Structure formats: structure tokens, C-alpha cells
Amino acid sequence: NIYMKKGFYDSAESVLIDVLDRKPKDARANYFLSELYLKEGNYKKAIDGFLEVISSDNNEEYLYKALSGLGYSYFKLGDYENALKYAKKAISYAPDKGDGYFVLGKIYIKLGDYGKAIEVLKKAFLLFSDDKKKSEVDTFLGISYFRLGEYTKAMQFFNEALTLNPENETARINLDITRKAIKEEIVR
């Protein structure tokens, strides 16, 4: 975990694989290796590891995170059926945590169901305490409202996202796009 936090992914991978050679069903090692693969964008390997976490003994601490990770990994691979399945399982396992709702909201946006996206993203926002996470959620709420053509609401969420995290470039870019859309709408 220390290697991962410092960005030494090769060293982290080596240590985790060594642990798993000795204890293949170690939920913690499988979870951290899967997170490493997520950071690298290797979603298929992440899925394999998260599935190992689920089948491991003593996985309670990592089960919710593995379910959320599976939802996100399948989402990134475009397998929305499995993404929905695992995001919903994460929510049913831990309805008091925001990650499952956040992943589910992103899936609904991708599927074009902005009403459902807004509903679950608002739940995610309430469950997160970290301002950066809340900023990310606000950004996706803004995107949802933008796609519904509700530009004023979209601007409110992008502005709130930037208040929570001034370094949120996605919110800044989308705010600029929304301002342009409003100007174009006024000109028409």
C-alpha cells in the first residue's frame, strides 16, 4: 500500500504477487493488487482480482470495495449489464457508503438515464465526507443536468464542484461548455 501511495506500482505489484504466491486467497492482497490494476487501467486483471476477493475467506473488510471495483471495472470495459449488477450489489451490501451509488450514477449517465443518475448521485453526495469526492459527484450531477438541457442547474453543480475542489478541471471545462451553450441558446 505504501508503494502504491508513492506511485511505485511495479514494486507494489511485485510485493503483492509475492504475498499471493504464498497465500492465494488473501483478500487484502487481492484487493490492493486489483486497485493497482485499476490505477493502471488494466480492468480485466482488476476484475479477476476483485472476484478473488469475493471468493476469499475473511473478506468482510474488502467485500464492499471489491463489489464497487467490479462495477467500475465493468463500466470502463463497456459491459454495462455487469457494471449495473455489481454496483447494485455494492449498494445492497453497504447502503450507507457512497462509492456504489457513484458508480451506478456514472453507469446511468452512460446509458442516457439522467433522471436515475441524478437520483443516485445525490445519494452518493450525501454519503461522501471528502470534498474532492463530493466535487466529483457534483461534476457528474452537472453533466446529467446539462444532458437534460437544464443548463442553469448544470452551472450550479459545476460551480459547487469548483468551490469544493478548485483543481477539478473536468468541472471547469464543463462549466465553460455550459456557459457557451447558454449563450448560444440566448442568441437563437
XYZ file of N, CA, C and O in Angstrom, residues 1-185:
740
model
N 0.832 -1.204 0.000
C 0.000 0.000 0.000
C 0.871 1.260 0.000
O 0.544 2.237 -0.657
N 1.973 1.242 0.724
C 2.883 2.386 0.762
C 3.478 2.618 -0.622
O 3.549 3.751 -1.097
N 3.870 1.534 -1.299
C 4.419 1.668 -2.651
C 3.378 2.291 -3.589
O 3.704 3.135 -4.415
N 2.124 1.862 -3.452
C 1.071 2.384 -4.324
C 0.852 3.870 -4.075
O 0.708 4.638 -5.020
N 0.815 4.276 -2.815
C 0.585 5.679 -2.480
C 1.690 6.567 -3.036
O 1.455 7.710 -3.391
N 2.904 6.025 -3.113
C 4.031 6.811 -3.626
C 4.192 6.669 -5.141
O 5.084 7.273 -5.720
N 3.320 5.848 -5.762
C 3.371 5.694 -7.215
C 4.360 4.652 -7.700
O 4.640 4.574 -8.891
N 4.885 3.831 -6.806
C 5.822 2.775 -7.194
C 5.034 1.500 -7.495
O 5.073 0.522 -6.754
N 4.329 1.525 -8.616
C 3.408 0.439 -8.928
C 4.112 -0.886 -9.196
O 3.616 -1.940 -8.798
N 5.259 -0.854 -9.853
C 5.971 -2.107 -10.130
C 6.390 -2.785 -8.829
O 6.267 -3.995 -8.686
N 6.899 -1.992 -7.878
C 7.312 -2.552 -6.584
C 6.108 -3.088 -5.825
O 6.175 -4.167 -5.228
N 5.015 -2.338 -5.851
C 3.801 -2.778 -5.158
C 3.296 -4.079 -5.759
O 2.952 -5.018 -5.030
N 3.262 -4.134 -7.088
C 2.796 -5.343 -7.758
C 3.664 -6.540 -7.387
O 3.159 -7.622 -7.077
N 4.966 -6.350 -7.362
C 5.888 -7.428 -7.025
C 5.648 -7.961 -5.615
O 5.578 -9.171 -5.392
N 5.491 -7.048 -4.660
C 5.249 -7.449 -3.265
C 3.917 -8.190 -3.144
O 3.824 -9.241 -2.493
N 2.869 -7.653 -3.786
C 1.542 -8.271 -3.683
C 1.503 -9.641 -4.350
O 0.900 -10.582 -3.823
N 2.149 -9.784 -5.481
C 2.198 -11.087 -6.153
C 2.947 -12.092 -5.292
O 2.552 -13.260 -5.190
N 4.015 -11.633 -4.630
C 4.763 -12.499 -3.717
C 3.866 -12.989 -2.582
O 3.881 -14.172 -2.235
N 3.075 -12.099 -2.014
C 2.142 -12.483 -0.935
C 1.132 -13.492 -1.463
O 0.849 -14.504 -0.813
N 0.614 -13.231 -2.657
C -0.407 -14.127 -3.219
C 0.163 -15.477 -3.650
O -0.572 -16.468 -3.685
N 1.455 -15.540 -3.959
C 2.084 -16.834 -4.237
C 2.043 -17.717 -3.000
O 1.877 -18.927 -3.085
N 2.202 -17.075 -1.833
C 2.180 -17.820 -0.567
C 0.766 -18.028 -0.043
O 0.467 -19.055 0.547
N -0.105 -17.030 -0.239
C -1.480 -17.100 0.263
C -2.437 -16.604 -0.827
O -2.856 -15.451 -0.811
N -2.786 -17.482 -1.782
C -3.593 -17.062 -2.938
C -4.972 -16.493 -2.590
O -5.533 -15.740 -3.358
N -5.521 -16.844 -1.447
C -6.860 -16.385 -1.071
C -6.817 -15.204 -0.108
O -7.802 -14.901 0.545
N -5.690 -14.511 -0.037
C -5.563 -13.358 0.857
C -6.400 -12.203 0.290
O -6.049 -11.611 -0.736
N -7.506 -11.898 0.951
C -8.438 -10.872 0.456
C -7.767 -9.506 0.355
O -7.959 -8.780 -0.618
N -6.965 -9.176 1.348
C -6.319 -7.861 1.377
C -5.348 -7.695 0.197
O -5.379 -6.696 -0.518
N -4.500 -8.690 -0.008
C -3.526 -8.615 -1.113
C -4.244 -8.595 -2.461
O -3.871 -7.825 -3.353
N -5.281 -9.427 -2.603
C -6.041 -9.427 -3.853
C -6.719 -8.079 -4.088
O -6.742 -7.578 -5.211
N -7.237 -7.481 -3.025
C -7.892 -6.186 -3.167
C -6.890 -5.116 -3.619
O -7.139 -4.383 -4.580
N -5.750 -5.020 -2.936
C -4.782 -3.982 -3.286
C -4.180 -4.202 -4.671
O -3.916 -3.241 -5.398
N -3.994 -5.463 -5.056
C -3.494 -5.734 -6.407
C -4.536 -5.301 -7.449
O -4.188 -4.710 -8.472
N -5.802 -5.541 -7.151
C -6.875 -5.118 -8.056
C -6.933 -3.601 -8.170
O -7.129 -3.058 -9.257
N -6.764 -2.914 -7.047
C -6.740 -1.441 -7.063
C -5.560 -0.936 -7.898
O -5.693 0.043 -8.627
N -4.440 -1.615 -7.788
C -3.269 -1.258 -8.590
C -3.594 -1.393 -10.080
O -3.300 -0.497 -10.872
N -4.234 -2.502 -10.447
C -4.604 -2.709 -11.840
C -5.606 -1.652 -12.310
O -5.551 -1.207 -13.458
N -6.512 -1.247 -11.422
C -7.442 -0.165 -11.766
C -6.680 1.112 -12.113
O -6.962 1.769 -13.110
N -5.717 1.468 -11.249
C -4.924 2.685 -11.468
C -4.164 2.627 -12.793
O -3.969 3.645 -13.447
N -3.755 1.427 -13.181
C -3.024 1.246 -14.432
C -3.953 1.129 -15.639
O -3.483 1.085 -16.771
N -5.268 1.029 -15.395
C -6.220 0.874 -16.492
C -6.330 -0.545 -17.012
O -6.875 -0.777 -18.085
N -5.828 -1.509 -16.242
C -5.913 -2.912 -16.634
C -7.153 -3.518 -15.969
O -7.072 -4.214 -14.964
N -8.313 -3.236 -16.567
C -9.595 -3.567 -15.944
C -9.873 -5.063 -15.910
O -10.496 -5.547 -14.975
N -9.396 -5.798 -16.898
C -9.625 -7.251 -16.897
C -8.891 -7.912 -15.730
O -9.441 -8.773 -15.045
N -7.649 -7.507 -15.489
C -6.911 -8.056 -14.344
C -7.546 -7.598 -13.031
O -7.592 -8.350 -12.064
N -8.030 -6.360 -13.001
C -8.703 -5.858 -11.795
C -9.928 -6.712 -11.494
O -10.156 -7.101 -10.337
N -10.697 -7.035 -12.521
C -11.891 -7.875 -12.334
C -11.508 -9.221 -11.759
O -12.129 -9.699 -10.803
N -10.481 -9.850 -12.314
C -10.039 -11.157 -11.797
C -9.700 -11.066 -10.312
O -10.096 -11.925 -9.519
N -8.985 -10.021 -9.936
C -8.605 -9.858 -8.532
C -9.789 -9.573 -7.631
O -9.895 -10.131 -6.530
N -10.698 -8.709 -8.073
C -11.884 -8.408 -7.264
C -12.746 -9.659 -7.076
O -13.310 -9.877 -6.003
N -12.831 -10.490 -8.124
C -13.585 -11.751 -7.989
C -12.908 -12.673 -6.974
O -13.586 -13.391 -6.229
N -11.570 -12.648 -6.928
C -10.841 -13.423 -5.907
C -11.175 -12.914 -4.504
O -11.324 -13.696 -3.577
N -11.272 -11.600 -4.356
C -11.622 -11.023 -3.045
C -12.976 -11.555 -2.606
O -13.146 -11.983 -1.454
N -13.924 -11.560 -3.511
C -15.280 -12.008 -3.176
C -15.282 -13.467 -2.748
O -16.011 -13.848 -1.826
N -14.455 -14.285 -3.387
C -14.429 -15.713 -3.056
C -13.476 -16.049 -1.900
O -13.386 -17.200 -1.487
N -12.791 -15.042 -1.376
C -11.818 -15.267 -0.303
C -12.491 -15.402 1.062
O -13.591 -14.910 1.282
N -11.761 -16.054 1.965
C -12.190 -16.100 3.357
C -11.834 -14.765 4.000
O -10.909 -14.072 3.563
N -12.536 -14.423 5.041
C -12.257 -13.192 5.799
C -12.176 -11.962 4.897
O -11.257 -11.171 4.989
N -13.169 -11.809 4.043
C -13.147 -10.713 3.083
C -14.047 -9.549 3.489
O -14.213 -8.615 2.715
N -14.645 -9.574 4.683
C -15.635 -8.576 5.084
C -15.144 -7.144 4.879
O -15.867 -6.286 4.390
N -13.901 -6.887 5.247
C -13.347 -5.539 5.148
C -13.258 -5.045 3.707
O -13.379 -3.855 3.434
N -13.083 -5.968 2.767
C -12.832 -5.596 1.376
C -13.978 -5.945 0.425
O -13.927 -5.589 -0.747
N -15.004 -6.618 0.921
C -16.083 -7.076 0.049
C -16.793 -5.909 -0.643
O -16.961 -5.906 -1.861
N -17.182 -4.905 0.114
C -17.878 -3.757 -0.477
C -17.003 -3.061 -1.525
O -17.466 -2.734 -2.613
N -15.743 -2.863 -1.171
C -14.827 -2.189 -2.106
C -14.631 -3.028 -3.369
O -14.519 -2.493 -4.471
N -14.594 -4.349 -3.212
C -14.438 -5.227 -4.374
C -15.687 -5.170 -5.260
O -15.566 -5.110 -6.498
N -16.863 -5.151 -4.659
C -18.102 -5.057 -5.438
C -18.147 -3.730 -6.208
O -18.490 -3.703 -7.388
N -17.790 -2.639 -5.534
C -17.743 -1.331 -6.205
C -16.700 -1.339 -7.314
O -16.931 -0.814 -8.411
N -15.548 -1.926 -7.024
C -14.480 -2.014 -8.018
C -14.891 -2.822 -9.234
O -14.542 -2.479 -10.369
N -15.646 -3.894 -9.003
C -16.150 -4.686 -10.127
C -17.106 -3.851 -10.976
O -17.018 -3.861 -12.210
N -18.007 -3.129 -10.308
C -18.936 -2.279 -11.044
C -18.192 -1.275 -11.908
O -18.492 -1.095 -13.091
N -17.188 -0.631 -11.323
C -16.412 0.373 -12.050
C -15.607 -0.260 -13.188
O -15.560 0.278 -14.299
N -14.978 -1.396 -12.928
C -14.157 -2.060 -13.956
C -15.008 -2.480 -15.149
O -14.622 -2.256 -16.306
N -16.152 -3.096 -14.866
C -17.036 -3.491 -15.967
C -17.544 -2.254 -16.722
O -17.664 -2.275 -17.948
N -17.818 -1.177 -15.991
C -18.228 0.083 -16.623
C -17.158 0.563 -17.599
O -17.451 0.924 -18.735
N -15.904 0.565 -17.160
C -14.813 1.039 -18.015
C -14.623 0.152 -19.247
O -14.161 0.624 -20.282
N -14.996 -1.122 -19.138
C -14.882 -2.034 -20.279
C -16.126 -1.992 -21.177
O -16.164 -2.671 -22.207
N -17.141 -1.220 -20.775
C -18.357 -1.115 -21.582
C -19.340 -2.245 -21.367
O -20.309 -2.376 -22.114
N -19.122 -3.055 -20.337
C -20.042 -4.146 -20.000
C -21.021 -3.603 -18.961
O -20.860 -3.808 -17.761
N -22.041 -2.896 -19.446
C -22.935 -2.186 -18.545
C -23.865 -3.110 -17.762
O -24.270 -2.776 -16.657
N -24.159 -4.273 -18.320
C -25.002 -5.232 -17.603
C -24.311 -5.679 -16.305
O -24.893 -5.632 -15.223
N -23.056 -6.098 -16.411
C -22.311 -6.496 -15.214
C -21.981 -5.295 -14.332
O -21.957 -5.411 -13.108
N -21.742 -4.152 -14.945
C -21.471 -2.942 -14.156
C -22.664 -2.631 -13.259
O -22.503 -2.376 -12.057
N -23.862 -2.655 -13.835
C -25.077 -2.411 -13.050
C -25.239 -3.452 -11.945
O -25.544 -3.113 -10.797
N -25.013 -4.701 -12.307
C -25.170 -5.806 -11.354
C -24.279 -5.603 -10.122
O -24.756 -5.688 -8.983
N -23.017 -5.314 -10.337
C -22.092 -5.207 -9.192
C -22.241 -3.883 -8.447
O -22.076 -3.846 -7.223
N -22.573 -2.805 -9.134
C -22.815 -1.541 -8.427
C -24.024 -1.694 -7.503
O -23.999 -1.242 -6.355
N -25.065 -2.355 -7.997
C -26.259 -2.578 -7.173
C -25.956 -3.523 -6.003
O -26.471 -3.335 -4.901
N -25.110 -4.530 -6.238
C -24.714 -5.430 -5.142
C -23.932 -4.661 -4.078
O -24.110 -4.890 -2.884
N -23.062 -3.751 -4.513
C -22.302 -2.937 -3.557
C -23.253 -2.107 -2.705
O -23.092 -2.022 -1.474
N -24.258 -1.524 -3.340
C -25.231 -0.708 -2.605
C -26.039 -1.556 -1.639
O -26.259 -1.161 -0.497
N -26.455 -2.734 -2.073
C -27.258 -3.573 -1.162
C -26.406 -4.092 -0.008
O -26.905 -4.268 1.099
N -25.120 -4.301 -0.245
C -24.227 -4.754 0.824
C -23.931 -3.633 1.819
O -23.856 -3.866 3.019
N -23.760 -2.425 1.309
C -23.412 -1.288 2.177
C -24.152 -0.033 1.698
O -23.557 0.833 1.048
N -25.445 0.068 2.010
C -26.222 1.216 1.530
C -25.822 2.550 2.158
O -26.272 3.598 1.711
N -24.945 2.489 3.148
C -24.503 3.713 3.834
C -23.167 4.237 3.308
O -22.579 5.143 3.891
N -22.703 3.699 2.168
C -21.434 4.148 1.576
C -21.688 4.673 0.170
O -22.531 4.156 -0.559
N -20.937 5.676 -0.228
C -21.217 6.390 -1.466
C -20.671 5.804 -2.748
O -21.193 6.088 -3.830
N -19.626 4.983 -2.687
C -18.971 4.525 -3.912
C -19.894 3.775 -4.864
O -19.858 3.993 -6.070
N -20.711 2.887 -4.329
C -21.633 2.124 -5.177
C -22.614 3.038 -5.901
O -22.885 2.871 -7.096
N -23.137 4.026 -5.169
C -24.059 4.985 -5.781
C -23.349 5.805 -6.862
O -23.932 6.095 -7.910
N -22.109 6.183 -6.591
C -21.352 6.994 -7.552
C -21.125 6.217 -8.849
O -21.353 6.736 -9.948
N -20.700 4.975 -8.720
C -20.503 4.133 -9.905
C -21.824 3.954 -10.649
O -21.889 4.085 -11.875
N -22.894 3.685 -9.901
C -24.205 3.487 -10.517
C -24.647 4.751 -11.263
O -25.185 4.670 -12.374
N -24.404 5.910 -10.683
C -24.742 7.167 -11.350
C -24.012 7.334 -12.667
O -24.593 7.746 -13.678
N -22.724 6.994 -12.690
C -21.940 7.090 -13.927
C -22.493 6.137 -14.994
O -22.541 6.478 -16.178
N -22.902 4.955 -14.552
C -23.464 3.977 -15.494
C -24.753 4.527 -16.093
O -24.965 4.466 -17.316
N -25.621 5.077 -15.248
C -26.884 5.622 -15.749
C -26.642 6.773 -16.729
O -27.362 6.909 -17.718
N -25.639 7.597 -16.472
C -25.312 8.666 -17.422
C -24.929 8.048 -18.765
O -25.414 8.470 -19.819
N -24.073 7.046 -18.731
C -23.618 6.402 -19.969
C -24.793 5.776 -20.725
O -24.819 5.789 -21.955
N -25.785 5.269 -19.972
C -26.949 4.647 -20.593
C -28.005 5.675 -21.010
O -29.023 5.315 -21.591
N -27.763 6.951 -20.661
C -28.693 8.006 -21.043
C -29.881 8.165 -20.117
O -30.833 8.880 -20.437
N -29.847 7.529 -18.960
C -30.946 7.647 -17.985
C -30.555 8.683 -16.931
O -30.151 8.360 -15.819
N -30.659 9.955 -17.326
C -30.162 11.052 -16.494
C -30.979 11.248 -15.221
O -30.425 11.642 -14.196
N -32.267 10.954 -15.273
C -33.099 11.059 -14.071
C -32.626 10.115 -12.980
O -32.474 10.502 -11.815
N -32.378 8.855 -13.354
C -31.861 7.885 -12.385
C -30.460 8.268 -11.921
O -30.110 8.097 -10.759
N -29.659 8.775 -12.849
C -28.300 9.199 -12.496
C -28.355 10.274 -11.422
O -27.645 10.196 -10.418
N -29.201 11.256 -11.617
C -29.324 12.350 -10.645
C -29.758 11.814 -9.287
O -29.197 12.185 -8.247
N -30.715 10.916 -9.295
C -31.232 10.341 -8.045
C -30.124 9.649 -7.238
O -29.957 9.903 -6.050
N -29.348 8.794 -7.889
C -28.321 8.048 -7.148
C -27.098 8.909 -6.848
O -26.455 8.725 -5.810
N -26.794 9.851 -7.729
C -25.650 10.732 -7.461
C -25.924 11.634 -6.257
O -25.012 11.921 -5.475
N -27.156 12.065 -6.090
C -27.493 12.869 -4.909
C -27.295 12.060 -3.630
O -26.841 12.587 -2.617
N -27.616 10.767 -3.678
C -27.369 9.899 -2.517
C -25.869 9.782 -2.262
O -25.430 9.840 -1.114
N -25.101 9.595 -3.327
C -23.647 9.485 -3.178
C -23.088 10.745 -2.534
O -22.261 10.667 -1.618
N -23.544 11.900 -2.988
C -23.060 13.173 -2.447
C -23.277 13.238 -0.937
O -22.386 13.646 -0.185
N -24.449 12.837 -0.499
C -24.770 12.890 0.934
C -23.925 11.924 1.758
O -23.674 12.167 2.941
N -23.485 10.843 1.133
C -22.731 9.817 1.866
C -21.230 10.079 1.916
O -20.542 9.551 2.775
N -20.725 10.882 0.993
C -19.290 11.196 1.000
C -19.015 12.341 1.967
O -19.795 13.282 2.081
N -17.874 12.259 2.638
C -17.459 13.364 3.508
C -16.280 14.133 2.905
O -16.069 15.289 3.237
N -15.565 13.501 2.007
C -14.389 14.103 1.377
C -14.814 15.115 0.305
O -15.605 14.796 -0.592
N -14.290 16.336 0.390
C -14.664 17.389 -0.555
C -14.303 17.055 -2.004
O -15.037 17.408 -2.925
N -13.190 16.370 -2.219
C -12.810 16.013 -3.590
C -13.813 15.026 -4.190
O -14.178 15.130 -5.358
N -14.252 14.066 -3.383
C -15.259 13.107 -3.857
C -16.572 13.824 -4.128
O -17.238 13.589 -5.131
N -16.968 14.724 -3.212
C -18.201 15.482 -3.406
C -18.112 16.331 -4.671
O -19.080 16.463 -5.408
N -16.933 16.883 -4.934
C -16.721 17.679 -6.137
C -16.908 16.822 -7.387
O -17.531 17.258 -8.364
N -16.388 15.600 -7.360
C -16.569 14.686 -8.493
C -18.048 14.390 -8.721
O -18.527 14.388 -9.850
N -18.759 14.133 -7.627
C -20.187 13.835 -7.736
C -20.929 15.042 -8.316
O -21.762 14.897 -9.220
N -20.627 16.234 -7.799
C -21.263 17.444 -8.328
C -20.997 17.604 -9.825
O -21.868 18.042 -10.578
N -19.805 17.249 -10.252
C -19.472 17.338 -11.682
C -20.396 16.439 -12.497
O -20.941 16.856 -13.523
N -20.602 15.219 -12.036
C -21.469 14.299 -12.768
C -22.941 14.689 -12.660
O -23.717 14.455 -13.597
N -23.318 15.310 -11.555
C -24.673 15.868 -11.474
C -24.827 16.980 -12.509
O -25.841 17.058 -13.215
N -23.819 17.835 -12.626
C -23.847 18.891 -13.635
C -23.950 18.339 -15.042
O -24.724 18.842 -15.871
N -23.195 17.294 -15.314
C -23.237 16.652 -16.632
C -24.640 16.113 -16.910
O -25.174 16.268 -18.020
N -25.252 15.508 -15.903
C -26.608 14.965 -16.069
C -27.601 16.070 -16.398
O -28.413 15.939 -17.322
N -27.540 17.152 -15.634
C -28.457 18.268 -15.896
C -28.177 18.905 -17.267
O -29.109 19.290 -17.979
N -26.922 18.994 -17.638
C -26.574 19.531 -18.958
C -27.225 18.691 -20.055
O -27.824 19.213 -20.991
N -27.097 17.389 -19.923
C -27.652 16.492 -20.955
C -29.177 16.561 -21.002
O -29.781 16.265 -22.021
N -29.793 16.950 -19.889
C -31.249 17.152 -19.869
C -31.631 18.529 -20.416
O -32.815 18.852 -20.520
N -30.618 19.349 -20.730
C -30.875 20.691 -21.238
C -31.160 21.705 -20.148
O -31.582 22.825 -20.420
N -30.921 21.326 -18.903
C -31.139 22.221 -17.764
C -29.810 22.899 -17.428
O -29.142 22.568 -16.446
N -29.442 23.879 -18.255
C -28.126 24.490 -18.180
C -27.888 25.278 -16.894
O -26.775 25.276 -16.378
N -28.916 25.941 -16.392
C -28.742 26.726 -15.159
C -28.405 25.804 -13.989
O -27.488 26.092 -13.209
N -29.126 24.681 -13.888
C -28.820 23.717 -12.819
C -27.432 23.124 -13.020
O -26.696 22.899 -12.065
N -27.096 22.829 -14.256
C -25.770 22.281 -14.556
C -24.696 23.245 -14.072
O -23.736 22.837 -13.403
N -24.869 24.537 -14.374
C -23.890 25.546 -13.929
C -23.761 25.571 -12.408
O -22.659 25.686 -11.883
N -24.889 25.459 -11.722
C -24.859 25.463 -10.255
C -23.996 24.318 -9.734
O -23.188 24.512 -8.820
N -24.161 23.133 -10.312
C -23.392 21.982 -9.843
C -21.915 22.095 -10.221
O -21.050 21.724 -9.420
N -21.606 22.610 -11.406
C -20.204 22.798 -11.774
C -19.536 23.832 -10.869
O -18.396 23.651 -10.445
N -20.261 24.906 -10.556
C -19.721 25.922 -9.641
C -19.494 25.346 -8.242
O -18.473 25.617 -7.612
N -20.454 24.552 -7.770
C -20.302 23.931 -6.453
C -19.110 22.967 -6.452
O -18.345 22.914 -5.484
N -18.946 22.236 -7.553
C -17.813 21.316 -7.665
C -16.499 22.074 -7.546
O -15.565 21.628 -6.863
N -16.437 23.243 -8.185
C -15.212 24.044 -8.139
C -15.002 24.701 -6.776
O -13.859 24.911 -6.362
N -16.068 24.986 -6.081
C -15.950 25.515 -4.716
C -15.355 24.450 -3.801
O -14.489 24.736 -2.981
N -15.814 23.221 -3.969
C -15.314 22.115 -3.152
C -13.883 21.741 -3.509
O -13.107 21.324 -2.652
N -13.559 21.842 -4.796
C -12.210 21.490 -5.257
C -11.842 22.368 -6.444
O -12.173 22.044 -7.593
N -11.160 23.478 -6.190
C -10.792 24.407 -7.265
C -9.916 23.786 -8.349
O -9.787 24.347 -9.431
N -9.325 22.628 -8.100
C -8.467 21.963 -9.082
C -9.233 20.989 -9.981
O -8.632 20.301 -10.799
N -10.552 20.925 -9.855
C -11.372 19.998 -10.637
C -11.505 20.520 -12.070
O -12.385 21.300 -12.381
N -10.601 20.078 -12.923
C -10.559 20.554 -14.317
C -11.776 20.099 -15.115
O -12.238 20.815 -16.011
N -12.291 18.918 -14.819
C -13.470 18.430 -15.537
C -14.653 19.364 -15.292
O -15.392 19.702 -16.226
N -14.820 19.795 -14.049
C -15.907 20.737 -13.727
C -15.675 22.069 -14.438
O -16.613 22.659 -14.994
N -14.438 22.535 -14.442
C -14.116 23.824 -15.080
C -14.416 23.779 -16.588
O -15.036 24.685 -17.145
N -14.002 22.713 -17.232
C -14.234 22.565 -18.675
C -15.735 22.502 -18.964
O -16.239 23.167 -19.875
N -16.452 21.711 -18.160
C -17.894 21.584 -18.375
C -18.637 22.881 -18.062
O -19.650 23.177 -18.688
N -18.143 23.643 -17.110
C -18.742 24.947 -16.818
C -18.601 25.866 -18.032
O -19.565 26.534 -18.432
N -17.418 25.878 -18.649
C -17.208 26.688 -19.854
C -18.124 26.240 -20.997
O -18.715 27.072 -21.694
N -18.255 24.951 -21.178
C -19.132 24.409 -22.232
C -20.581 24.831 -21.965
O -21.310 25.216 -22.882
N -20.980 24.776 -20.692
C -22.353 25.141 -20.325
C -22.599 26.626 -20.570
O -23.662 27.009 -21.073
N -21.635 27.460 -20.215
C -21.775 28.906 -20.476
C -21.956 29.172 -21.972
O -22.788 29.992 -22.381
N -21.181 28.485 -22.800
C -21.305 28.646 -24.249
C -22.671 28.186 -24.741
O -23.280 28.817 -25.606
N -23.160 27.081 -24.182
C -24.479 26.563 -24.575
C -25.578 27.555 -24.209
O -26.519 27.761 -24.987
N -25.448 28.183 -23.045
C -26.433 29.185 -22.630
C -26.395 30.387 -23.566
O -27.440 30.879 -24.000
N -25.202 30.853 -23.931
C -25.070 31.986 -24.855
C -25.676 31.658 -26.207
O -26.371 32.477 -26.809
N -25.419 30.440 -26.698
C -25.988 30.016 -27.976
C -27.497 29.962 -27.908
O -28.189 30.320 -28.867
N -28.028 29.508 -26.771
C -29.483 29.425 -26.602
C -30.105 30.822 -26.592
O -31.175 31.030 -27.144
